[in-house]
CSV table of N, CA and C in Angstrom, one decimal:
chain,number,residue,atom,x,y,z
U,1,MET,N,-73.6,14.0,28.7
U,1,MET,CA,-73.7,14.6,30.1
U,1,MET,C,-75.2,14.8,30.4
U,2,ILE,N,-75.5,14.3,31.6
U,2,ILE,CA,-76.9,14.4,32.0
U,2,ILE,C,-77.4,15.8,32.2
U,3,ALA,N,-76.6,16.6,32.9
U,3,ALA,CA,-76.9,18.0,33.1
U,3,ALA,C,-75.5,18.7,33.3
U,4,LYS,N,-75.4,19.8,32.6
U,4,LYS,CA,-74.1,20.6,32.8
U,4,LYS,C,-73.9,21.0,34.3
U,5,HIS,N,-75.0,21.4,34.9
U,5,HIS,CA,-75.0,21.7,36.3
U,5,HIS,C,-76.4,21.6,36.8
U,6,PHE,N,-76.6,21.5,38.1
U,6,PHE,CA,-77.9,21.4,38.7
U,6,PHE,C,-77.9,22.1,40.0
U,7,LYS,N,-79.0,22.5,40.5
U,7,LYS,CA,-79.2,23.2,41.7
U,7,LYS,C,-80.1,22.3,42.6
U,8,LEU,N,-79.7,22.2,43.9
U,8,LEU,CA,-80.5,21.4,44.8
U,8,LEU,C,-81.7,22.3,45.4
U,9,SER,N,-82.7,21.6,45.9
U,9,SER,CA,-83.8,22.3,46.5
U,9,SER,C,-83.3,22.7,48.0
U,10,GLN,N,-84.0,23.6,48.6
U,10,GLN,CA,-83.7,24.0,50.0
U,10,GLN,C,-83.9,22.8,50.9
U,11,PRO,N,-85.0,22.0,50.8
U,11,PRO,CA,-85.2,20.8,51.6
U,11,PRO,C,-84.0,19.8,51.4
U,12,GLU,N,-83.6,19.6,50.1
U,12,GLU,CA,-82.4,18.7,49.9
U,12,GLU,C,-81.2,19.2,50.6
U,13,LYS,N,-80.9,20.5,50.5
U,13,LYS,CA,-79.8,21.1,51.2
U,13,LYS,C,-79.9,20.9,52.7
U,14,ASP,N,-81.0,21.1,53.3
U,14,ASP,CA,-81.2,20.9,54.7
U,14,ASP,C,-80.9,19.5,55.1
U,15,ARG,N,-81.4,18.5,54.3
U,15,ARG,CA,-81.2,17.1,54.5
U,15,ARG,C,-79.8,16.7,54.4
U,16,LEU,N,-79.1,17.3,53.4
U,16,LEU,CA,-77.7,17.0,53.2
U,16,LEU,C,-76.8,17.5,54.4
U,17,ILE,N,-77.2,18.6,54.9
U,17,ILE,CA,-76.5,19.1,56.1
U,17,ILE,C,-76.7,18.2,57.3
U,18,ARG,N,-77.8,17.6,57.5
U,18,ARG,CA,-78.0,16.6,58.5
U,18,ARG,C,-77.2,15.3,58.3
U,19,ILE,N,-77.3,14.9,57.0
U,19,ILE,CA,-76.5,13.7,56.7
U,19,ILE,C,-75.0,13.9,56.9
U,20,LYS,N,-74.6,15.1,56.5
U,20,LYS,CA,-73.1,15.4,56.7
U,20,LYS,C,-72.8,15.4,58.1
U,21,ALA,N,-73.6,15.9,59.0
U,21,ALA,CA,-73.3,15.9,60.4
U,21,ALA,C,-73.3,14.5,61.0
U,22,LYS,N,-74.2,13.7,60.5
U,22,LYS,CA,-74.2,12.3,61.1
U,22,LYS,C,-73.1,11.4,60.6
U,23,THR,N,-72.7,11.6,59.3
U,23,THR,CA,-71.7,10.7,58.8
U,23,THR,C,-70.2,11.3,58.8
U,24,GLY,N,-70.1,12.6,58.9
U,24,GLY,CA,-68.8,13.2,58.9
U,24,GLY,C,-68.2,13.4,57.5
U,25,ILE,N,-69.0,13.0,56.5
U,25,ILE,CA,-68.6,13.2,55.1
U,25,ILE,C,-68.6,14.6,54.8
U,26,GLN,N,-67.5,15.2,54.4
U,26,GLN,CA,-67.5,16.7,54.2
U,26,GLN,C,-68.0,17.2,52.9
U,27,ASN,N,-67.9,16.3,51.8
U,27,ASN,CA,-68.3,16.8,50.5
U,27,ASN,C,-69.7,16.3,50.1
U,28,TRP,N,-70.5,17.3,49.7
U,28,TRP,CA,-71.9,17.0,49.4
U,28,TRP,C,-72.0,16.1,48.1
U,29,ASN,N,-71.0,16.3,47.2
U,29,ASN,CA,-71.1,15.5,46.0
U,29,ASN,C,-70.9,14.0,46.3
U,30,ILE,N,-70.1,13.7,47.3
U,30,ILE,CA,-69.9,12.3,47.7
U,30,ILE,C,-71.2,11.7,48.3
U,31,ILE,N,-71.9,12.5,49.2
U,31,ILE,CA,-73.2,12.1,49.8
U,31,ILE,C,-74.2,11.9,48.6
U,32,CYS,N,-74.2,12.8,47.7
U,32,CYS,CA,-75.1,12.8,46.6
U,32,CYS,C,-74.9,11.5,45.7
U,33,ARG,N,-73.7,11.1,45.6
U,33,ARG,CA,-73.4,9.9,44.8
U,33,ARG,C,-74.0,8.7,45.5
U,34,TRP,N,-73.8,8.6,46.8
U,34,TRP,CA,-74.3,7.5,47.6
U,34,TRP,C,-75.9,7.5,47.5
U,35,ALA,N,-76.5,8.7,47.6
U,35,ALA,CA,-77.9,8.8,47.5
U,35,ALA,C,-78.4,8.3,46.1
U,36,LEU,N,-77.8,8.8,45.1
U,36,LEU,CA,-78.2,8.4,43.7
U,36,LEU,C,-78.1,6.8,43.6
U,37,CYS,N,-77.0,6.3,44.0
U,37,CYS,CA,-76.8,4.8,43.9
U,37,CYS,C,-77.8,4.0,44.7
U,38,TRP,N,-78.1,4.5,45.9
U,38,TRP,CA,-79.2,3.8,46.7
U,38,TRP,C,-80.5,3.8,45.9
U,39,SER,N,-80.9,5.0,45.4
U,39,SER,CA,-82.1,5.1,44.7
U,39,SER,C,-82.1,4.2,43.4
U,40,LEU,N,-81.0,4.2,42.7
U,40,LEU,CA,-81.0,3.4,41.5
U,40,LEU,C,-81.1,1.9,41.8
U,41,ALA,N,-80.7,1.5,43.0
U,41,ALA,CA,-80.7,0.1,43.3
U,41,ALA,C,-82.2,-0.3,43.7
U,42,GLU,N,-83.0,0.6,44.0
U,42,GLU,CA,-84.4,0.3,44.3
U,42,GLU,C,-85.1,-0.2,43.1
U,43,PRO,N,-86.0,-1.2,43.2
U,43,PRO,CA,-86.6,-1.8,42.0
U,43,PRO,C,-87.7,-0.9,41.4
U,44,THR,N,-88.3,0.1,42.1
U,44,THR,CA,-89.3,0.9,41.5
U,44,THR,C,-88.7,2.2,41.0
U,45,PRO,N,-89.3,2.8,40.0
U,45,PRO,CA,-88.9,4.2,39.6
U,45,PRO,C,-89.3,5.2,40.7
U,46,PRO,N,-88.5,6.3,40.8
U,46,PRO,CA,-88.9,7.3,41.7
U,46,PRO,C,-90.1,8.1,41.2
U,47,GLY,N,-91.0,8.4,42.2
U,47,GLY,CA,-92.2,9.2,41.8
U,47,GLY,C,-92.0,10.6,42.1
U,48,GLY,N,-93.1,11.3,41.9
U,48,GLY,CA,-93.1,12.8,42.2
U,48,GLY,C,-92.7,13.6,41.0
U,49,ILE,N,-92.5,14.9,41.4
U,49,ILE,CA,-92.2,15.9,40.4
U,49,ILE,C,-90.8,16.4,40.7
U,50,ASP,N,-90.2,17.0,39.6
U,50,ASP,CA,-88.8,17.5,39.8
U,50,ASP,C,-88.8,18.4,41.0
U,51,PRO,N,-87.7,18.2,41.9
U,51,PRO,CA,-87.6,19.1,43.0
U,51,PRO,C,-87.3,20.5,42.6
U,52,LEU,N,-87.7,21.4,43.3
U,52,LEU,CA,-87.4,22.8,43.0
U,52,LEU,C,-85.9,23.0,43.1
U,53,SER,N,-85.4,24.0,42.4
U,53,SER,CA,-84.0,24.4,42.5
U,53,SER,C,-83.9,25.7,43.2
U,54,ASP,N,-84.2,25.7,44.5
U,54,ASP,CA,-84.4,27.0,45.2
U,54,ASP,C,-83.3,27.2,46.3
U,55,SER,N,-82.3,26.4,46.3
U,55,SER,CA,-81.3,26.6,47.3
U,55,SER,C,-80.1,27.3,46.7
U,56,ASN,N,-79.1,27.6,47.5
U,56,ASN,CA,-77.8,28.2,46.9
U,56,ASN,C,-76.8,27.2,46.6
U,57,VAL,N,-77.2,25.9,46.6
U,57,VAL,CA,-76.2,24.8,46.4
U,57,VAL,C,-76.4,24.4,44.9
U,58,GLU,N,-75.3,24.7,44.2
U,58,GLU,CA,-75.3,24.3,42.7
U,58,GLU,C,-74.1,23.4,42.5
U,59,MET,N,-74.3,22.4,41.7
U,59,MET,CA,-73.2,21.5,41.4
U,59,MET,C,-73.0,21.2,39.9
U,60,ASP,N,-71.8,21.2,39.5
U,60,ASP,CA,-71.5,20.8,38.1
U,60,ASP,C,-71.6,19.3,38.0
U,61,TRP,N,-72.0,18.8,36.8
U,61,TRP,CA,-72.0,17.3,36.6
U,61,TRP,C,-70.6,16.7,36.9
U,62,SER,N,-69.6,17.4,36.4
U,62,SER,CA,-68.2,16.9,36.6
U,62,SER,C,-67.8,16.8,38.1
U,63,THR,N,-68.3,17.7,38.9
U,63,THR,CA,-68.1,17.7,40.3
U,63,THR,C,-68.9,16.6,41.0
U,64,PHE,N,-70.1,16.5,40.6
U,64,PHE,CA,-71.0,15.4,41.1
U,64,PHE,C,-70.4,14.0,40.8
U,65,ALA,N,-70.2,13.8,39.5
U,65,ALA,CA,-69.8,12.4,39.0
U,65,ALA,C,-68.3,12.1,39.1
U,66,GLY,N,-67.5,13.2,39.0
U,66,GLY,CA,-66.1,13.0,39.0
U,66,GLY,C,-65.6,12.1,37.8
U,67,GLU,N,-64.6,11.3,38.1
U,67,GLU,CA,-64.0,10.5,37.0
U,67,GLU,C,-64.9,9.4,36.5
U,68,TYR,N,-66.0,9.2,37.2
U,68,TYR,CA,-66.9,8.2,36.8
U,68,TYR,C,-68.2,8.7,36.1
U,69,SER,N,-68.1,9.9,35.5
U,69,SER,CA,-69.2,10.5,34.9
U,69,SER,C,-69.8,9.7,33.8
U,70,GLU,N,-69.0,9.1,33.0
U,70,GLU,CA,-69.6,8.2,31.9
U,70,GLU,C,-70.3,7.0,32.5
U,71,ILE,N,-69.8,6.5,33.6
U,71,ILE,CA,-70.5,5.3,34.2
U,71,ILE,C,-71.8,5.7,34.8
U,72,TYR,N,-71.8,6.8,35.5
U,72,TYR,CA,-73.1,7.3,36.1
U,72,TYR,C,-74.1,7.6,35.0
U,73,GLU,N,-73.7,8.2,34.0
U,73,GLU,CA,-74.6,8.5,32.9
U,73,GLU,C,-75.1,7.3,32.2
U,74,ALA,N,-74.3,6.3,32.0
U,74,ALA,CA,-74.7,5.0,31.4
U,74,ALA,C,-75.7,4.3,32.3
U,75,ILE,N,-75.5,4.3,33.6
U,75,ILE,CA,-76.4,3.6,34.5
U,75,ILE,C,-77.7,4.3,34.5
U,76,ILE,N,-77.7,5.6,34.6
U,76,ILE,CA,-79.0,6.4,34.6
U,76,ILE,C,-79.7,6.2,33.3
U,77,ARG,N,-79.0,6.2,32.2
U,77,ARG,CA,-79.6,6.0,30.9
U,77,ARG,C,-80.3,4.6,30.8
U,78,GLN,N,-79.5,3.6,31.2
U,78,GLN,CA,-80.1,2.3,31.1
U,78,GLN,C,-81.3,2.1,32.1
U,79,ARG,N,-81.2,2.7,33.2
U,79,ARG,CA,-82.4,2.6,34.1
U,79,ARG,C,-83.6,3.3,33.5
U,80,CYS,N,-83.4,4.4,32.9
U,80,CYS,CA,-84.6,5.1,32.3
U,80,CYS,C,-85.2,4.2,31.2
U,81,ILE,N,-84.3,3.6,30.4
U,81,ILE,CA,-84.8,2.7,29.3
U,81,ILE,C,-85.5,1.5,29.9
U,82,ASN,N,-84.9,0.9,31.0
U,82,ASN,CA,-85.5,-0.3,31.6
U,82,ASN,C,-86.9,0.1,32.2
U,83,ASP,N,-87.0,1.3,32.7
U,83,ASP,CA,-88.3,1.7,33.3
U,83,ASP,C,-89.3,2.2,32.3
U,84,GLY,N,-88.9,2.2,31.0
U,84,GLY,CA,-89.8,2.5,29.9
U,84,GLY,C,-90.0,4.0,29.7
U,85,PHE,N,-89.0,4.8,30.1
U,85,PHE,CA,-89.1,6.3,30.0
U,85,PHE,C,-88.4,6.8,28.8
U,86,GLY,N,-87.6,6.0,28.1
U,86,GLY,CA,-86.7,6.5,27.1
U,86,GLY,C,-85.5,7.1,27.6
U,87,ASP,N,-84.7,7.7,26.7
U,87,ASP,CA,-83.4,8.2,27.1
U,87,ASP,C,-83.0,9.5,26.5
U,88,ASP,N,-84.1,10.3,26.2
U,88,ASP,CA,-83.8,11.7,25.7
U,88,ASP,C,-83.2,12.5,26.8
U,89,GLU,N,-82.5,13.6,26.5
U,89,GLU,CA,-81.8,14.4,27.5
U,89,GLU,C,-82.7,15.0,28.6
U,90,LYS,N,-83.9,15.4,28.2
U,90,LYS,CA,-84.8,15.9,29.2
U,90,LYS,C,-85.3,14.8,30.2
U,91,THR,N,-85.5,13.7,29.7
U,91,THR,CA,-85.9,12.5,30.6
U,91,THR,C,-84.8,12.1,31.5
U,92,LEU,N,-83.6,12.1,30.9
U,92,LEU,CA,-82.4,11.7,31.8
U,92,LEU,C,-82.2,12.7,32.9
U,93,ALA,N,-82.3,14.0,32.6
U,93,ALA,CA,-82.1,15.0,33.6
U,93,ALA,C,-83.2,14.9,34.7
U,94,LYS,N,-84.4,14.7,34.3
U,94,LYS,CA,-85.5,14.6,35.2
U,94,LYS,C,-85.4,13.4,36.1
U,95,TYR,N,-85.1,12.2,35.6
U,95,TYR,CA,-85.0,11.0,36.4
U,95,TYR,C,-83.7,11.0,37.2
U,96,PHE,N,-82.6,11.7,36.8
U,96,PHE,CA,-81.5,11.8,37.6
U,96,PHE,C,-81.9,12.6,38.9
U,97,ARG,N,-82.6,13.7,38.7
U,97,ARG,CA,-83.0,14.6,39.9
U,97,ARG,C,-83.9,13.8,40.8
U,98,LEU,N,-84.9,13.1,40.2
U,98,LEU,CA,-85.8,12.3,41.0
U,98,LEU,C,-85.1,11.2,41.8
U,99,HIS,N,-84.2,10.5,41.2
U,99,HIS,CA,-83.4,9.5,41.9
U,99,HIS,C,-82.6,10.1,43.0
U,100,LEU,N,-81.9,11.2,42.7
U,100,LEU,CA,-81.1,11.9,43.7
U,100,LEU,C,-81.9,12.4,44.9
U,101,ASN,N,-83.1,12.9,44.6
U,101,ASN,CA,-84.0,13.4,45.6
U,101,ASN,C,-84.5,12.2,46.5
U,102,ARG,N,-84.8,11.1,45.9
U,102,ARG,CA,-85.3,10.0,46.6
U,102,ARG,C,-84.2,9.4,47.5
U,103,GLY,N,-83.0,9.4,47.0
U,103,GLY,CA,-81.9,8.9,47.8
U,103,GLY,C,-81.5,9.8,49.0
U,104,ILE,N,-81.5,11.1,48.7
U,104,ILE,CA,-81.3,12.1,49.8
U,104,ILE,C,-82.4,11.9,50.9
U,105,ASN,N,-83.6,11.8,50.4
U,105,ASN,CA,-84.7,11.7,51.4
U,105,ASN,C,-84.6,10.4,52.2
U,106,HIS,N,-84.2,9.3,51.6
U,106,HIS,CA,-84.0,8.1,52.3
U,106,HIS,C,-82.9,8.2,53.4
U,107,TYR,N,-81.8,8.7,53.0
U,107,TYR,CA,-80.7,8.8,53.9
U,107,TYR,C,-80.9,9.8,55.0
U,108,SER,N,-81.8,10.7,54.8
U,108,SER,CA,-82.1,11.7,55.9
U,108,SER,C,-83.3,11.3,56.8
U,109,SER,N,-83.9,10.1,56.4
U,109,SER,CA,-85.0,9.6,57.2
U,109,SER,C,-84.5,9.2,58.6
U,110,ARG,N,-85.4,9.3,59.6
U,110,ARG,CA,-85.1,8.9,60.9
U,110,ARG,C,-84.5,7.5,61.0
U,111,ASP,N,-83.5,7.3,61.8
U,111,ASP,CA,-83.0,6.0,62.1
U,111,ASP,C,-82.3,5.3,60.9
U,112,VAL,N,-82.2,5.9,59.7
U,112,VAL,CA,-81.5,5.2,58.6
U,112,VAL,C,-80.0,5.4,58.8
U,113,LEU,N,-79.6,6.6,59.1
U,113,LEU,CA,-78.2,6.8,59.3
U,113,LEU,C,-77.9,7.4,60.7
U,114,LYS,N,-77.1,6.8,61.4
U,114,LYS,CA,-76.7,7.4,62.7
U,114,LYS,C,-75.2,7.9,62.6
U,115,ASN,N,-74.5,7.2,61.7
U,115,ASN,CA,-73.0,7.5,61.5
U,115,ASN,C,-72.6,7.0,60.1
U,116,CYS,N,-71.3,7.1,59.8
U,116,CYS,CA,-70.8,6.7,58.5
U,116,CYS,C,-70.9,5.2,58.4
U,117,ALA,N,-70.7,4.4,59.4
U,117,ALA,CA,-70.8,3.0,59.3
U,117,ALA,C,-72.2,2.5,58.8
U,118,ASP,N,-73.2,3.3,59.2
U,118,ASP,CA,-74.6,2.9,58.7
U,118,ASP,C,-74.7,3.1,57.2
U,119,LEU,N,-74.0,4.1,56.7
U,119,LEU,CA,-73.9,4.3,55.3
U,119,LEU,C,-73.3,3.1,54.6
U,120,LEU,N,-72.2,2.7,55.1
U,120,LEU,CA,-71.5,1.5,54.5
U,120,LEU,C,-72.4,0.2,54.6
U,121,LYS,N,-73.1,0.1,55.8
U,121,LYS,CA,-74.0,-1.1,55.9
U,121,LYS,C,-75.1,-1.0,54.9
U,122,SER,N,-75.6,0.1,54.6
U,122,SER,CA,-76.7,0.2,53.6
U,122,SER,C,-76.2,-0.3,52.2
U,123,ALA,N,-75.0,-0.1,51.9
U,123,ALA,CA,-74.4,-0.5,50.6
U,123,ALA,C,-74.2,-2.0,50.6
U,124,VAL,N,-73.7,-2.6,51.7
U,124,VAL,CA,-73.5,-4.0,51.8
U,124,VAL,C,-74.9,-4.7,51.8
U,125,ALA,N,-75.8,-4.2,52.5
U,125,ALA,CA,-77.2,-4.8,52.5
U,125,ALA,C,-77.8,-4.9,51.2
U,126,LYS,N,-77.6,-3.9,50.3
U,126,LYS,CA,-78.1,-3.9,49.0
U,126,LYS,C,-77.4,-5.0,48.1
U,127,GLU,N,-76.1,-5.1,48.4
U,127,GLU,CA,-75.3,-6.0,47.6
U,127,GLU,C,-75.7,-7.5,47.9
U,128,VAL,N,-75.9,-7.8,49.2
U,128,VAL,CA,-76.3,-9.1,49.6
U,128,VAL,C,-77.6,-9.5,49.1
U,129,GLU,N,-78.6,-8.6,49.1
U,129,GLU,CA,-79.9,-8.9,48.7
U,129,GLU,C,-79.9,-9.5,47.3
């Protein structure tokens, strides 16, 4: 398990509220899954430092990943190895949060999402490339 539970930063929470309003997706864990997958599909590793955990939004790994928790963990582990970071627990947790943060930032950027259809188009565009 990457992390038993994790807390989002206040800016991530604010961005998720905007994404939720644009897409109509009610569950933050679903939006977070999309954000993580978008970031993992990017060819470069996410930069920056771990986001603060200063909001009141906390999520269990099992809630975030659901029935696909082993798959998400394997993908994150392999990505860390491919990027040359190793796969110890601390590294996995750090890069999970960095990927999640990058994906949330992307989807909350201006003109990326106007509605739920744009979210679906972003997945199809990645698949076609």
